Amino acid sequence: MAPTLSIPPLTKDLSRILIDADTISRRVDELAHKIDEKYKDLDEPLILVGVLKGSFIFMADLSRKLTIKHIVDFIAISSYGEKGDKRGEVRLLMDTRENLADHHVLIVEDILDSGNTLSYLIKTFKSRGVKSIETAVFLDKPERHEIDVPVEYVGFEIPDVWVVGYGLDYKEQYRTLPYIAEMYPKK
Ligand code: 5GP
Ligand code: MG
């Protein structure tokens, strides 16, 4: 018997579904395939470093689609807007469990906005002597970039709107929606 999918309805905060669950799933397949191709000849495991909390669902789906040998790890950072941190300021709140030195690393991030977070992480990991570093972001807001960051794998480009679902939150809500939804602009 086919499983019944229950899609939570939009609430009063959410204006429309931007990317539905099937489209997300197909795109994550494609990204996993590209990553598999790139690293298929690696003798050692690739270390995936997810940026908490927003990347946790993307990480879960992407890592389960990979056929290459890999290790899942996480970091937590705080960026502007949280606890009054200044714009552009990024702080490491929780480090990886793995020692990244001499390993091939793939950063897994929910969304590329100004680029401050990824630019900070790439710089930090390079200074630790990684063998190579690449980045996979689920969403990209090209209009918002302030810093040039090399990103090898991008799920979807989206306009400059606040989105939630598939790991992304608004005040810790909506992370578990199976789709990406756009919020009404805050008044
Ligand atoms: P950046 O350092 O690139 O400016 O910021 C990236 C971070 O901003 C993301 O990891 C995410 O936490 C947050 N962010 C940016 N745009 C959105 C959005 O539309 N929705 C949510 N939930 N978070 C966002
Ligand atoms: Mg994030």
Tab-separated table of C-alpha atoms and ligand atoms in Angstrom:
chain	number	residue	atom	x	y	z
A	1	MET	CA	0.000	0.000	0.000
A	2	ALA	CA	1.337	3.453	-0.898
A	3	PRO	CA	2.134	5.581	2.141
A	4	THR	CA	-0.166	8.532	2.692
A	5	LEU	CA	1.748	11.778	2.561
A	6	SER	CA	0.391	14.459	4.788
A	7	ILE	CA	1.603	17.886	3.744
A	8	PRO	CA	1.154	20.437	6.516
A	9	PRO	CA	-0.897	23.381	5.206
A	10	LEU	CA	0.468	26.903	4.972
A	11	THR	CA	-0.127	28.995	8.063
A	12	LYS	CA	-0.940	32.682	8.243
A	13	ASP	CA	2.793	33.551	8.224
A	14	LEU	CA	3.569	31.774	4.957
A	15	SER	CA	2.550	33.195	1.598
A	16	ARG	CA	3.402	30.393	-0.829
A	17	ILE	CA	5.336	27.214	-1.428
A	18	LEU	CA	8.477	28.079	-3.359
A	19	ILE	CA	9.933	24.572	-3.785
A	20	ASP	CA	7.851	21.447	-3.214
A	21	ALA	CA	9.063	18.218	-1.629
A	22	ASP	CA	9.322	16.219	-4.887
A	23	THR	CA	11.405	18.925	-6.558
A	24	ILE	CA	13.676	19.053	-3.488
A	25	SER	CA	14.129	15.295	-3.507
A	26	ARG	CA	15.031	15.179	-7.222
A	27	ARG	CA	17.543	18.007	-6.827
A	28	VAL	CA	19.214	16.419	-3.797
A	29	ASP	CA	19.602	13.236	-5.897
A	30	GLU	CA	21.368	15.261	-8.591
A	31	LEU	CA	23.678	16.974	-6.115
A	32	ALA	CA	24.573	13.649	-4.489
A	33	HIS	CA	25.344	12.231	-7.923
A	34	LYS	CA	27.699	15.124	-8.722
A	35	ILE	CA	29.460	14.743	-5.371
A	36	ASP	CA	29.765	10.978	-5.889
A	37	GLU	CA	31.334	11.573	-9.293
A	38	LYS	CA	33.794	14.124	-7.965
A	39	TYR	CA	35.037	12.009	-5.052
A	40	LYS	CA	34.568	8.471	-6.364
A	41	ASP	CA	38.290	7.737	-6.572
A	42	LEU	CA	39.062	8.934	-3.048
A	43	ASP	CA	40.670	6.244	-0.866
A	44	GLU	CA	39.695	7.906	2.390
A	45	PRO	CA	36.265	9.069	3.567
A	46	LEU	CA	35.088	12.563	2.648
A	47	ILE	CA	34.175	14.582	5.749
A	48	LEU	CA	30.830	16.361	5.425
A	49	VAL	CA	30.599	19.277	7.860
A	50	GLY	CA	27.029	20.498	8.337
A	51	VAL	CA	26.378	23.969	9.717
A	52	LEU	CA	23.808	23.716	12.513
A	53	LYS	CA	20.985	24.071	12.806
A	54	GLY	CA	19.658	24.926	9.362
A	55	SER	CA	21.501	22.210	7.419
A	56	PHE	CA	20.347	19.199	9.440
A	57	ILE	CA	17.636	18.004	7.059
A	58	PHE	CA	19.637	18.698	3.902
A	59	MET	CA	22.560	16.841	5.499
A	60	ALA	CA	20.352	13.868	6.408
A	61	ASP	CA	18.974	13.574	2.865
A	62	LEU	CA	22.211	14.326	1.008
A	63	SER	CA	24.369	11.981	3.063
A	64	ARG	CA	21.925	9.096	2.621
A	65	LYS	CA	22.006	9.556	-1.154
A	66	LEU	CA	25.815	9.433	-1.377
A	67	THR	CA	27.441	6.156	-2.342
A	68	ILE	CA	31.008	7.306	-1.621
A	69	LYS	CA	32.552	6.617	1.769
A	70	HIS	CA	31.964	9.619	4.027
A	71	ILE	CA	31.819	10.855	7.620
A	72	VAL	CA	29.064	13.144	8.903
A	73	ASP	CA	30.099	15.917	11.273
A	74	PHE	CA	28.642	19.241	12.414
A	75	ILE	CA	29.608	22.659	13.638
A	76	ALA	CA	27.506	25.421	15.148
A	77	ILE	CA	28.120	29.086	14.521
A	78	SER	CA	26.335	32.259	15.417
A	79	SER	CA	25.955	34.989	12.849
A	80	TYR	CA	24.468	38.439	12.726
A	81	GLY	CA	20.957	38.830	14.028
A	82	GLU	CA	21.468	36.261	16.756
A	83	LYS	CA	21.955	37.581	20.278
A	84	GLY	CA	22.830	41.021	18.995
A	85	ASP	CA	25.989	40.006	17.099
A	86	LYS	CA	27.166	42.631	14.678
A	87	ARG	CA	26.466	42.267	10.991
A	88	GLY	CA	29.189	40.281	9.286
A	89	GLU	CA	30.499	38.856	12.546
A	90	VAL	CA	30.668	35.060	12.717
A	91	ARG	CA	31.563	33.071	15.840
A	92	LEU	CA	32.244	29.355	16.221
A	93	LEU	CA	29.980	27.985	18.984
A	94	MET	CA	30.656	24.266	18.560
A	95	ASP	CA	33.542	22.698	16.657
A	96	THR	CA	33.713	19.437	14.680
A	97	ARG	CA	34.383	16.119	16.426
A	98	GLU	CA	36.775	15.104	13.630
A	99	ASN	CA	40.198	16.644	13.225
A	100	LEU	CA	39.940	18.079	9.699
A	101	ALA	CA	43.683	18.399	9.051
A	102	ASP	CA	44.801	16.322	6.038
A	103	HIS	CA	41.232	15.420	5.097
A	104	HIS	CA	38.987	16.251	2.182
A	105	VAL	CA	36.106	18.366	3.489
A	106	LEU	CA	32.698	19.298	2.092
A	107	ILE	CA	30.823	22.045	3.950
A	108	VAL	CA	27.048	21.483	3.915
A	109	GLU	CA	25.081	24.691	4.470
A	110	ASP	CA	21.401	25.568	4.272
A	111	ILE	CA	21.589	28.894	2.475
A	112	LEU	CA	24.112	31.326	1.044
A	113	ASP	CA	23.070	34.864	1.841
A	114	SER	CA	25.771	37.552	2.348
A	115	GLY	CA	28.502	34.896	2.173
A	116	ASN	CA	29.974	35.845	5.554
A	117	THR	CA	29.390	32.438	7.149
A	118	LEU	CA	30.898	30.380	4.332
A	119	SER	CA	33.789	32.738	3.813
A	120	TYR	CA	34.632	32.472	7.532
A	121	LEU	CA	34.353	28.676	7.504
A	122	ILE	CA	36.445	28.184	4.383
A	123	LYS	CA	39.174	30.424	5.821
A	124	THR	CA	39.069	28.645	9.190
A	125	PHE	CA	39.210	25.130	7.700
A	126	LYS	CA	41.991	26.063	5.275
A	127	SER	CA	44.068	27.343	8.188
A	128	ARG	CA	43.709	23.881	9.754
A	129	GLY	CA	45.445	22.272	6.796
A	130	VAL	CA	42.598	20.457	5.032
A	131	LYS	CA	43.622	18.610	1.859
A	132	SER	CA	40.737	20.121	-0.077
A	133	ILE	CA	37.567	22.025	0.640
A	134	GLU	CA	34.324	22.364	-1.297
A	135	THR	CA	30.880	23.689	-0.416
A	136	ALA	CA	27.319	22.476	-0.981
A	137	VAL	CA	24.489	24.899	-0.258
A	138	PHE	CA	20.848	23.958	-0.538
A	139	LEU	CA	19.697	27.511	-1.371
A	140	ASP	CA	21.420	30.574	-2.779
A	141	LYS	CA	20.221	34.186	-2.770
A	142	PRO	CA	22.431	35.769	-5.480
A	143	GLU	CA	21.000	39.264	-4.897
A	144	ARG	CA	22.279	39.254	-1.321
A	145	HIS	CA	25.946	38.339	-1.853
A	146	GLU	CA	28.434	40.723	-0.252
A	147	ILE	CA	31.512	38.504	-0.478
A	148	ASP	CA	32.568	36.237	-3.330
A	149	VAL	CA	32.486	32.661	-2.066
A	150	PRO	CA	33.269	29.644	-4.217
A	151	VAL	CA	30.317	27.245	-4.031
A	152	GLU	CA	30.593	24.036	-6.033
A	153	TYR	CA	27.108	22.568	-5.461
A	154	VAL	CA	23.955	24.705	-5.318
A	155	GLY	CA	20.459	23.272	-4.891
A	156	PHE	CA	18.313	26.229	-5.957
A	157	GLU	CA	18.726	29.950	-6.542
A	158	ILE	CA	15.938	31.952	-4.891
A	159	PRO	CA	14.950	35.625	-4.734
A	160	ASP	CA	15.632	37.867	-1.740
A	161	VAL	CA	12.767	36.667	0.471
A	162	TRP	CA	12.770	34.985	3.900
A	163	VAL	CA	12.172	31.261	3.494
A	164	VAL	CA	11.448	28.467	5.950
A	165	GLY	CA	11.129	24.678	5.888
A	166	TYR	CA	13.499	21.809	5.082
A	167	GLY	CA	15.614	22.766	8.120
A	168	LEU	CA	15.249	26.533	7.853
A	169	ASP	CA	13.412	28.398	10.587
A	170	TYR	CA	11.722	31.576	11.594
A	171	LYS	CA	12.291	31.982	15.352
A	172	GLU	CA	12.863	28.201	15.588
A	173	GLN	CA	9.519	27.402	13.915
A	174	TYR	CA	8.804	25.683	10.575
A	175	ARG	CA	12.069	23.715	10.339
A	176	THR	CA	10.249	20.426	9.738
A	177	LEU	CA	8.053	21.531	6.841
A	178	PRO	CA	8.823	19.188	3.908
A	179	TYR	CA	8.876	22.078	1.430
A	180	ILE	CA	10.471	25.545	1.168
A	181	ALA	CA	7.908	28.253	1.839
A	182	GLU	CA	8.125	32.001	1.580
A	183	MET	CA	7.139	34.144	4.557
A	184	TYR	CA	5.090	37.286	4.324
A	185	PRO	CA	7.436	40.260	4.815
A	186	LYS	CA	7.610	41.237	8.483
A	187	LYS	CA	5.662	44.397	9.267
B	1	5GP	P1	25.369	34.591	5.436
B	1	5GP	O1	26.498	34.470	6.373
B	1	5GP	O2	25.602	33.950	4.067
B	1	5GP	O3	24.860	35.989	5.311
B	1	5GP	O4	24.166	33.915	6.154
B	1	5GP	C1	23.770	32.676	5.986
B	1	5GP	C2	22.814	32.315	7.106
B	1	5GP	O5	21.725	33.258	7.239
B	1	5GP	C3	22.167	31.018	6.778
B	1	5GP	O6	22.950	29.954	7.210
B	1	5GP	C4	20.861	31.107	7.540
B	1	5GP	O7	21.067	30.698	8.859
B	1	5GP	C5	20.520	32.572	7.532
B	1	5GP	N1	19.521	32.888	6.480
B	1	5GP	C6	19.709	33.689	5.419
B	1	5GP	N2	18.581	33.785	4.680
B	1	5GP	C7	17.659	33.007	5.297
B	1	5GP	C8	16.271	32.690	5.022
B	1	5GP	O8	15.639	33.116	4.040
B	1	5GP	N3	15.662	31.878	5.916
B	1	5GP	C9	16.280	31.369	7.018
B	1	5GP	N4	15.578	30.578	7.818
B	1	5GP	N5	17.588	31.632	7.297
B	1	5GP	C10	18.259	32.444	6.447
B	2	MG	MG	22.890	28.545	8.510
